[in-house]
Coordinates of C-alpha atoms and ligand atoms in Angstrom, one line a residue:
M1 CA 108.4 90.6 165.2
T2 CA 109.0 92.7 168.3
S3 CA 108.5 96.5 168.1
A4 CA 111.7 98.5 167.8
R5 CA 112.9 102.1 167.5
T6 CA 112.7 103.4 163.9
I7 CA 115.8 105.1 162.7
R8 CA 115.3 108.1 160.4
I9 CA 117.1 107.9 157.2
F10 CA 118.3 111.3 156.1
D11 CA 119.6 111.2 152.5
T12 CA 122.1 113.8 151.4
T13 CA 122.9 112.5 147.9
L14 CA 121.7 115.8 146.4
R15 CA 123.7 118.0 148.7
D16 CA 126.8 116.3 150.2
G17 CA 126.7 113.6 147.4
E18 CA 126.7 116.4 144.8
Q19 CA 130.0 117.7 146.4
S20 CA 131.8 114.6 144.9
P21 CA 134.2 115.9 142.3
G22 CA 132.4 115.8 138.9
A23 CA 129.0 114.8 140.3
S24 CA 127.1 118.0 139.7
M25 CA 123.6 117.3 138.5
N26 CA 121.1 119.4 136.6
L27 CA 117.6 120.3 137.8
T28 CA 115.8 117.5 135.9
E29 CA 118.3 114.9 137.2
K30 CA 117.9 116.2 140.8
L31 CA 114.1 116.0 140.5
E32 CA 114.3 112.5 139.2
I33 CA 116.6 111.4 142.1
A34 CA 114.3 113.1 144.6
Q35 CA 111.3 111.1 143.3
A36 CA 113.4 107.9 143.4
L37 CA 114.3 108.7 147.1
V38 CA 110.6 109.1 147.9
R39 CA 109.9 105.7 146.4
L40 CA 112.8 104.3 148.4
G41 CA 111.1 105.5 151.6
V42 CA 113.8 107.9 153.0
D43 CA 112.5 110.2 155.8
V44 CA 114.5 113.3 154.9
I45 CA 115.9 114.5 151.6
E46 CA 118.6 117.1 151.8
A47 CA 117.9 118.8 148.5
G48 CA 120.8 121.3 148.4
F49 CA 122.4 124.4 149.8
P50 CA 120.1 127.2 148.5
I51 CA 122.6 130.1 148.8
A52 CA 125.3 128.2 146.9
S53 CA 124.0 129.1 143.5
P54 CA 120.8 129.9 141.6
G55 CA 120.8 126.3 140.4
D56 CA 120.9 125.0 144.0
F57 CA 118.1 127.4 145.0
A58 CA 116.0 126.2 142.0
S59 CA 116.4 122.6 142.8
V60 CA 115.6 122.9 146.5
S61 CA 112.6 125.0 145.6
D62 CA 111.3 122.6 142.9
I63 CA 111.8 119.6 145.2
A64 CA 110.0 121.4 148.0
K65 CA 107.1 122.0 145.6
T66 CA 106.9 118.5 144.4
V67 CA 107.8 116.2 147.3
S68 CA 105.3 115.8 150.1
A69 CA 105.9 112.3 151.4
A70 CA 109.3 113.1 152.9
T71 CA 110.8 116.1 154.8
V72 CA 112.7 118.4 152.4
C73 CA 115.8 120.0 153.9
G74 CA 118.0 122.9 152.8
L75 CA 121.5 123.7 154.2
A76 CA 122.5 127.1 155.5
R77 CA 125.5 128.5 157.4
C78 CA 124.8 130.3 160.6
N79 CA 124.1 133.7 159.0
D80 CA 121.0 135.6 158.2
A81 CA 121.5 135.6 154.4
D82 CA 121.9 131.9 154.2
I83 CA 119.0 131.1 156.5
D84 CA 116.6 133.5 154.8
R85 CA 117.6 132.1 151.4
A86 CA 117.1 128.5 152.6
W87 CA 113.7 129.4 153.8
E88 CA 112.8 131.2 150.6
A89 CA 113.5 127.9 148.8
L90 CA 111.9 125.6 151.3
K91 CA 108.7 127.4 152.2
P92 CA 106.5 125.6 149.6
A93 CA 107.4 122.2 151.2
A94 CA 104.8 120.2 153.0
Q95 CA 107.5 119.2 155.5
P96 CA 110.3 121.7 155.4
R97 CA 113.5 121.5 157.5
I98 CA 116.3 124.1 157.8
H99 CA 119.7 122.6 158.5
V100 CA 122.2 125.1 160.0
F101 CA 125.8 124.4 160.7
L102 CA 128.8 125.9 162.3
A103 CA 132.2 124.4 163.0
T104 CA 133.1 123.7 166.6
S105 CA 136.4 122.0 166.7
S106 CA 139.4 123.9 168.1
I107 CA 141.2 123.7 164.7
H108 CA 138.2 125.3 162.9
R109 CA 137.6 127.8 165.7
E110 CA 141.2 129.0 165.7
F111 CA 142.1 128.9 162.0
K112 CA 138.9 129.1 160.0
L113 CA 136.5 131.1 162.1
R114 CA 138.9 132.9 164.4
M115 CA 136.2 132.8 167.1
N116 CA 136.4 131.7 170.8
E117 CA 134.1 129.1 172.3
D118 CA 131.6 131.7 173.6
E119 CA 131.4 133.4 170.2
V120 CA 130.8 130.1 168.5
I121 CA 127.9 129.3 170.9
A122 CA 126.4 132.7 170.4
R123 CA 126.5 132.4 166.6
A124 CA 125.1 128.9 166.7
V125 CA 122.2 129.9 169.0
A126 CA 121.5 133.0 166.8
G127 CA 121.4 130.8 163.7
V128 CA 119.0 128.3 165.2
R129 CA 116.8 131.0 166.6
R130 CA 116.5 132.7 163.2
A131 CA 115.7 129.4 161.5
R132 CA 113.0 128.7 164.1
T133 CA 111.3 132.0 163.3
Y134 CA 110.5 130.4 159.9
C135 CA 110.2 126.7 160.6
G136 CA 109.4 124.3 163.4
D137 CA 111.8 121.7 162.2
V138 CA 115.4 122.9 162.6
E139 CA 118.6 120.7 162.5
F140 CA 121.9 122.0 163.8
S141 CA 125.3 120.5 163.0
P142 CA 128.4 121.3 164.9
E143 CA 130.8 120.8 162.0
D144 CA 133.8 118.6 162.8
S145 CA 132.1 117.3 165.9
A146 CA 134.4 114.3 166.0
R147 CA 137.4 116.5 166.6
T148 CA 135.6 118.8 169.0
E149 CA 136.4 118.6 172.7
I150 CA 133.6 116.6 174.3
D151 CA 132.9 119.2 177.1
F152 CA 132.5 122.0 174.6
L153 CA 130.4 119.8 172.3
C154 CA 128.0 119.1 175.2
R155 CA 127.7 122.9 175.8
V156 CA 127.0 123.6 172.2
V157 CA 124.4 120.9 171.9
E158 CA 122.6 122.0 175.1
A159 CA 122.6 125.6 173.9
V160 CA 121.2 124.9 170.4
I161 CA 118.5 122.6 171.8
D162 CA 117.5 125.4 174.2
A163 CA 117.4 127.7 171.2
G164 CA 115.0 125.4 169.4
A165 CA 116.9 122.8 167.4
T166 CA 114.8 119.7 167.0
T167 CA 117.6 117.5 165.6
V168 CA 121.2 117.7 166.6
N169 CA 123.5 116.2 164.0
I170 CA 127.0 115.0 164.9
P171 CA 129.2 115.1 161.8
D172 CA 132.5 113.4 161.5
T173 CA 133.4 115.9 158.8
V174 CA 136.8 114.6 158.0
G175 CA 136.2 110.9 158.5
Y176 CA 138.6 110.8 161.5
A177 CA 136.4 109.0 164.1
T178 CA 136.5 105.3 165.1
P179 CA 133.5 103.2 166.0
S180 CA 134.2 103.2 169.7
Q181 CA 134.8 106.9 169.7
M182 CA 131.6 107.6 167.9
H183 CA 129.8 105.4 170.4
Y184 CA 131.4 107.3 173.3
V185 CA 130.4 110.7 171.8
I186 CA 126.7 109.8 171.4
K187 CA 126.6 108.1 174.8
S188 CA 128.2 111.2 176.5
L189 CA 125.7 113.5 174.8
R190 CA 122.8 111.3 176.1
E191 CA 124.2 111.2 179.6
R192 CA 125.5 114.7 180.0
V193 CA 123.2 117.1 178.1
P194 CA 120.2 117.8 180.3
N195 CA 117.8 118.7 177.5
I196 CA 118.9 116.0 175.1
D197 CA 115.5 114.3 175.1
R198 CA 114.0 117.3 173.3
A199 CA 116.0 116.6 170.1
V200 CA 116.8 113.7 167.9
I201 CA 120.5 112.8 167.8
S202 CA 121.7 112.3 164.2
V203 CA 125.1 111.2 162.8
H204 CA 126.9 112.2 159.6
C205 CA 130.0 110.2 158.9
H206 CA 132.6 110.7 156.1
D207 CA 134.5 107.7 154.8
D208 CA 138.1 108.9 154.7
L209 CA 139.3 105.9 156.7
G210 CA 136.6 103.6 155.3
L211 CA 134.8 103.7 158.6
A212 CA 131.7 105.7 157.8
V213 CA 129.2 102.8 157.9
A214 CA 130.8 101.3 161.0
N215 CA 130.8 104.7 162.8
S216 CA 127.2 105.3 161.9
L217 CA 126.2 101.8 163.2
A218 CA 128.1 102.5 166.4
A219 CA 126.2 105.8 166.8
V220 CA 122.9 103.9 166.4
E221 CA 123.9 101.4 169.0
A222 CA 124.6 104.3 171.4
G223 CA 121.2 105.8 170.8
A224 CA 121.3 108.0 167.7
G225 CA 117.9 108.2 166.0
Q226 CA 118.9 109.5 162.6
V227 CA 121.6 108.5 160.1
E228 CA 122.8 110.8 157.3
C229 CA 123.9 108.9 154.3
T230 CA 124.1 108.9 150.5
I231 CA 123.2 106.5 147.7
N232 CA 126.4 104.6 146.7
G233 CA 128.2 106.5 149.5
I234 CA 129.1 109.4 147.2
G235 CA 130.1 112.7 148.8
E236 CA 133.0 115.0 149.6
R237 CA 136.4 113.3 149.1
A238 CA 136.0 109.6 150.0
G239 CA 132.3 110.1 150.4
N240 CA 129.7 109.6 153.1
C241 CA 128.1 106.6 154.9
S242 CA 126.5 104.5 152.2
L243 CA 122.7 104.4 152.5
E244 CA 122.3 100.9 151.1
E245 CA 125.0 99.5 153.4
V246 CA 123.8 101.0 156.7
V247 CA 120.2 100.1 155.9
M248 CA 120.9 96.5 155.0
A249 CA 123.2 96.1 158.1
L250 CA 120.4 97.3 160.3
K251 CA 117.9 95.0 158.6
T252 CA 120.1 91.9 158.3
R253 CA 121.4 92.2 161.9
R254 CA 118.1 93.3 163.4
D255 CA 118.8 90.6 166.0
H256 CA 121.8 92.8 167.1
Y257 CA 120.6 96.4 166.6
H258 CA 116.9 96.0 167.4
V259 CA 115.9 98.9 165.1
D260 CA 113.9 99.4 161.9
T261 CA 114.0 101.9 159.1
R262 CA 111.2 102.8 156.6
V263 CA 113.3 102.1 153.6
V264 CA 111.8 99.8 150.9
T265 CA 114.9 97.8 150.5
Q266 CA 113.8 96.3 147.1
R267 CA 114.3 99.8 145.7
L268 CA 118.0 99.9 146.7
V269 CA 119.5 98.5 143.5
P270 CA 117.3 100.6 141.1
T271 CA 118.1 103.7 143.1
S272 CA 121.8 103.0 143.1
R273 CA 121.8 102.4 139.3
L274 CA 119.9 105.7 138.8
V275 CA 122.4 107.7 140.8
A276 CA 125.4 106.0 139.2
N277 CA 124.1 106.7 135.8
I278 CA 123.2 110.3 136.5
T279 CA 126.4 111.2 138.4
G280 CA 128.7 109.1 136.2
I281 CA 130.2 107.7 139.4
Q282 CA 130.1 104.0 138.7
V283 CA 129.8 101.5 141.6
P284 CA 132.8 99.1 142.0
R285 CA 131.9 95.5 141.1
N286 CA 132.7 94.3 144.7
K287 CA 130.7 97.1 146.4
A288 CA 128.6 95.7 149.2
I289 CA 124.8 95.4 148.5
V290 CA 124.7 97.0 145.0
G291 CA 127.9 95.9 143.3
R292 CA 127.6 93.5 140.4
N293 CA 129.5 90.8 142.3
A294 CA 127.7 91.3 145.6
F295 CA 125.6 88.2 145.1
A296 CA 127.8 86.3 142.6
H297 CA 129.3 83.0 143.8
E298 CA 132.4 82.0 142.0
A299 CA 134.1 79.2 144.0
G300 CA 132.9 75.7 143.3
I301 CA 132.4 74.9 147.0
H302 CA 130.2 78.0 147.4
Q303 CA 128.1 77.2 144.4
D304 CA 127.7 73.7 145.7
G305 CA 126.6 75.0 149.1
M306 CA 124.2 77.5 147.5
L307 CA 122.5 74.7 145.5
K308 CA 122.0 72.7 148.6
E309 CA 120.9 75.5 150.9
R310 CA 121.0 79.2 149.9
R311 CA 121.8 80.4 153.4
T312 CA 125.1 78.5 153.5
Y313 CA 126.7 81.4 151.7
E314 CA 124.1 84.1 151.5
I315 CA 123.1 86.4 154.4
M316 CA 120.7 88.5 152.3
R317 CA 118.4 87.5 149.5
P318 CA 119.2 89.4 146.2
E319 CA 115.5 90.1 145.7
D320 CA 115.4 91.9 149.0
V321 CA 117.7 94.6 147.6
G322 CA 116.0 94.7 144.2
L323 CA 118.4 92.5 142.3
E324 CA 116.8 90.0 139.8
R325 CA 118.4 86.6 139.8
T326 CA 118.5 86.9 136.0
D327 CA 118.5 90.2 134.2
L328 CA 117.9 89.0 130.7
V329 CA 114.5 90.5 130.1
L330 CA 113.4 91.7 126.7
G331 CA 113.9 91.1 123.0
K332 CA 112.9 92.3 119.6
H333 CA 109.3 91.1 120.0
S334 CA 108.6 92.6 123.4
G335 CA 105.9 95.2 123.6
R336 CA 105.5 98.7 125.0
A337 CA 103.8 97.5 128.2
A338 CA 106.6 95.0 129.0
L339 CA 109.1 97.8 128.5
A340 CA 107.2 100.2 130.7
D341 CA 106.9 97.5 133.5
R342 CA 110.6 96.7 133.3
A343 CA 111.6 100.4 133.3
L344 CA 109.4 100.9 136.4
A345 CA 111.0 98.0 138.2
L346 CA 114.4 99.6 137.5
G347 CA 113.2 102.9 139.0
Y348 CA 112.1 104.9 135.9
Q349 CA 108.6 106.1 135.9
L350 CA 108.1 107.2 132.2
T351 CA 105.5 109.7 131.0
P352 CA 103.7 108.5 127.8
E353 CA 105.9 110.8 125.7
Q354 CA 109.1 109.4 127.3
L355 CA 107.9 105.9 126.9
Q356 CA 107.3 106.5 123.2
T357 CA 110.8 107.8 122.7
V358 CA 112.4 105.0 124.8
F359 CA 110.3 102.4 122.9
E360 CA 111.4 103.7 119.5
R361 CA 115.1 103.6 120.7
F362 CA 114.5 100.2 122.2
K363 CA 113.4 98.9 118.8
V364 CA 116.4 100.3 117.0
L365 CA 118.6 98.7 119.7
A366 CA 116.8 95.3 119.4
D367 CA 117.7 95.3 115.7
R368 CA 121.4 95.8 116.6
K369 CA 121.7 93.4 119.5
K370 CA 119.7 90.2 120.1
E371 CA 119.3 90.3 123.9
I372 CA 118.3 93.4 125.8
Y373 CA 119.3 93.4 129.5
D374 CA 118.3 95.6 132.4
G375 CA 121.4 97.7 131.9
D376 CA 120.4 98.4 128.3
I377 CA 116.9 99.5 129.4
A378 CA 118.4 101.7 132.2
A379 CA 120.7 103.3 129.7
L380 CA 117.8 104.1 127.3
C381 CA 115.7 105.6 130.2
E382 CA 118.6 107.5 131.5
Q383 CA 118.9 109.4 128.2
Q384 CA 115.4 110.7 128.8
F385 CA 115.8 111.9 132.4
S386 CA 119.2 113.6 132.0
A387 CA 118.2 115.3 128.7
L388 CA 119.3 118.9 128.8
P389 CA 118.4 121.4 126.0
E390 CA 120.9 120.4 123.4
Q391 CA 122.6 123.0 121.2
F392 CA 124.6 120.2 119.3
T393 CA 123.1 116.8 118.5
F394 CA 125.1 114.0 117.1
E395 CA 124.1 112.8 113.6
G396 CA 126.9 110.7 112.3
Y397 CA 130.5 110.3 111.4
T398 CA 132.7 108.9 108.6
L399 CA 136.2 107.9 109.6
T400 CA 139.4 106.5 108.0
S401 CA 142.2 105.5 110.2
A402 CA 145.4 103.5 110.2
S403 CA 148.0 103.0 112.9
G404 CA 150.8 105.5 112.7
S405 CA 149.0 108.3 110.8
P406 CA 146.3 110.8 111.9
P407 CA 142.7 109.8 111.2
T408 CA 140.4 111.7 108.8
V409 CA 137.1 112.4 110.4
E410 CA 134.0 113.8 108.8
L411 CA 131.5 114.7 111.6
R412 CA 127.9 115.6 111.1
V413 CA 125.8 117.3 113.9
L414 CA 122.6 119.3 114.2
Q415 CA 123.2 122.8 115.7
N416 CA 119.9 124.0 117.0
G417 CA 118.2 121.8 114.4
E418 CA 120.4 123.0 111.5
P419 CA 122.7 120.4 109.8
R420 CA 126.4 121.2 110.0
S421 CA 129.5 119.2 109.2
V422 CA 133.3 119.5 109.5
S423 CA 136.2 117.5 108.3
V424 CA 139.6 117.2 110.0
T425 CA 142.7 115.1 109.5
A426 CA 144.3 115.2 113.0
G427 CA 144.7 113.4 116.2
D428 CA 146.3 110.4 117.8
G429 CA 143.8 107.7 116.9
P430 CA 140.0 107.8 116.0
I431 CA 138.7 109.0 119.4
D432 CA 141.1 111.9 119.5
G433 CA 140.2 112.7 115.9
I434 CA 136.5 112.8 116.7
F435 CA 137.1 115.0 119.8
L436 CA 139.2 117.4 117.7
A437 CA 136.5 117.5 115.0
I438 CA 133.9 118.4 117.7
E439 CA 136.1 121.2 119.0
K440 CA 136.6 122.6 115.6
L441 CA 132.9 122.5 114.7
T442 CA 131.6 123.9 118.0
G443 CA 134.5 126.4 118.6
I444 CA 134.7 125.2 122.2
Q445 CA 138.2 124.3 123.4
T446 CA 138.5 121.8 126.3
A447 CA 141.0 119.8 128.3
C448 CA 139.9 116.2 128.9
R449 CA 140.0 115.4 132.6
D450 CA 138.6 111.8 132.4
F451 CA 137.5 109.3 129.8
R452 CA 136.0 106.0 130.6
V453 CA 134.5 103.2 128.6
Q454 CA 132.6 100.3 130.0
A455 CA 130.2 97.7 128.7
V456 CA 126.6 98.3 129.8
T457 CA 125.9 94.5 129.9
V458 CA 127.6 91.3 128.7
G459 CA 128.4 89.8 125.3
K460 CA 130.3 90.9 122.2
D461 CA 127.3 93.0 121.1
A462 CA 127.0 94.8 124.4
Q463 CA 126.5 98.6 124.3
A464 CA 129.5 100.7 125.2
E465 CA 128.9 103.4 127.8
V466 CA 131.4 106.3 127.6
T467 CA 131.7 109.0 130.3
V468 CA 133.9 112.0 129.7
E469 CA 134.8 114.9 132.0
L470 CA 136.0 118.1 130.3
A471 CA 137.2 121.4 131.6
A472 CA 136.5 124.2 129.1
T473 CA 139.6 126.2 128.4
T474 CA 137.4 128.9 126.8
P475 CA 137.8 132.2 128.8
G476 CA 134.9 132.9 131.2
D477 CA 134.1 129.3 132.0
G478 CA 136.3 129.3 135.1
G479 CA 137.8 125.8 134.4
Q480 CA 134.6 124.1 135.7
V481 CA 134.4 120.4 134.9
H482 CA 131.5 119.3 132.7
R483 CA 130.4 115.7 132.3
G484 CA 128.9 113.9 129.3
R485 CA 127.7 110.4 128.8
G486 CA 127.0 108.5 125.6
V487 CA 125.7 104.9 125.0
S488 CA 125.8 103.0 121.7
T489 CA 126.7 99.6 120.4
D490 CA 129.4 101.5 118.4
S491 CA 132.0 102.8 120.9
L492 CA 133.2 105.6 118.7
E493 CA 129.6 106.9 118.4
A494 CA 129.2 106.6 122.2
S495 CA 132.4 108.6 122.6
A496 CA 131.2 111.3 120.2
K497 CA 127.8 111.5 122.0
A498 CA 129.6 111.7 125.4
F499 CA 131.9 114.4 124.2
L500 CA 129.0 116.4 122.7
G501 CA 127.0 116.0 125.9
A502 CA 129.8 117.6 127.9
I503 CA 130.2 120.3 125.2
N504 CA 126.4 121.1 125.5
R505 CA 126.9 121.6 129.2
V506 CA 129.8 124.0 128.5
A507 CA 127.6 125.8 126.0
L508 CA 124.7 126.2 128.5
G509 CA 127.1 127.8 130.9
S510 CA 127.1 127.2 134.6
Q511 CA 127.0 129.4 137.7
P512 CA 129.8 129.3 140.3
R513 CA 128.9 127.6 143.5
I514 CA 129.9 128.0 147.2
H515 CA 130.8 124.7 148.8
P516 CA 130.0 124.4 152.5
Q517 CA 133.4 123.0 153.6
Ligands
KIV601 O1 130.5 116.9 156.8 C1 129.9 117.9 157.3 O2 130.3 118.4 158.4 C2 128.7 118.4 156.6 C3 127.9 119.4 157.4 C4 127.5 120.5 156.6 C5 126.8 118.6 158.0 O3 128.4 118.0 155.5
ZN602 ZN1 129.4 116.1 155.1

């Protein structure tokens, strides 16, 4: 194989990805994703925006302390307080990077910043200089680059490189660019900015027109050396460039792009599942690379071709993205070691205590359903990693219900370890009745923003996975949306667990955050 440029993969799942509505993650979840990203082989992990909230600060700082095999990056606006706070969080990192950004397009200059071109350049240069007093690795992003006049963009890029930026990222903040435009912008920077060789050119594309991956690939063709992306393409609005798609496009069409990445592609599906489970943002079945149907062949002609020669209808091998040809794995008689192995293959490295709990739950589940699939194991492991301190723990329910009249629900929970119960006759059906019982018992009133049920695997005995999003209507919570997830072979029990999960988050309280855009 000929030697080729290596494109740096900058993952921003924990920062831009977390800006997806409803995707906020707790510290344990972020650390788990950061470890999965290290195993995936990404070069840079953007761990958060430290000044945004104490929670963001803590997660950047904890990831900085625990990750040494990748660069750990923190975002900051171009002001002293942001940059100082970012450095405070990043300084324990083996490879820290400060990422400063400032908008440059005329629409942002005029209406958001109320600054002229020279003032924007002066602020950008001051931000980069301050970041460089702390750290040798500084990235600068001219926000909304794709709508910035090319002459001005060249001036900004030259000035920030002179001030010490080692990576210059070109964001298409609003997903407005087209592939040929992106190619032109990167090519122009390479041709017109005299000091461009002193920095890596990066690209950060949003997916508002569904072009984020195509635009990122066009930037690579024009000479970009870093691509910013997220697992499953999550992010602000329509999301970001999807990591798995851009990486597999570069790998599958190496004949065309002539570049490599360091990503261990066999980890793509496990990492995608982990992020989907933690964020509650499920991957559509037909999603490229990691969707359930991505390697399923339905048409008879295709199946026939596949049997004769796989390459007739398959351009990638499922095992290269970490997908097993069959995912039926374990049953009632499987042992602890087999479970630990399977969990690891799915991306979950369990401590002995976590393995013990997962194994106990696995045995209970194996009594309820004959065949245990990868999805079941992922769901069991997930409950370990996303565990928050629980004020309310589901114990059980008794329910009588008939169409046309309100159900009667008796609900039993543990509150800080103490048994409590409540009975209500109310609601429009059993799930509404359970939710009302939970509200009565906890005293927390909510508005339901989303409720989704899906089967974790296949078959009549499949586990139901319920995801709910609630906005607390209790004064003081600020209407923030909280997510909960519950899994059980009994869909009412899964609903009760999901609802209580979200209520536990409300009870824990959460800090307001600043969003960068
Ligand atoms: O989309 C964007 O412009 C960003 C910057 C902060 C890089 O996310
Ligand atoms: Zn972005």
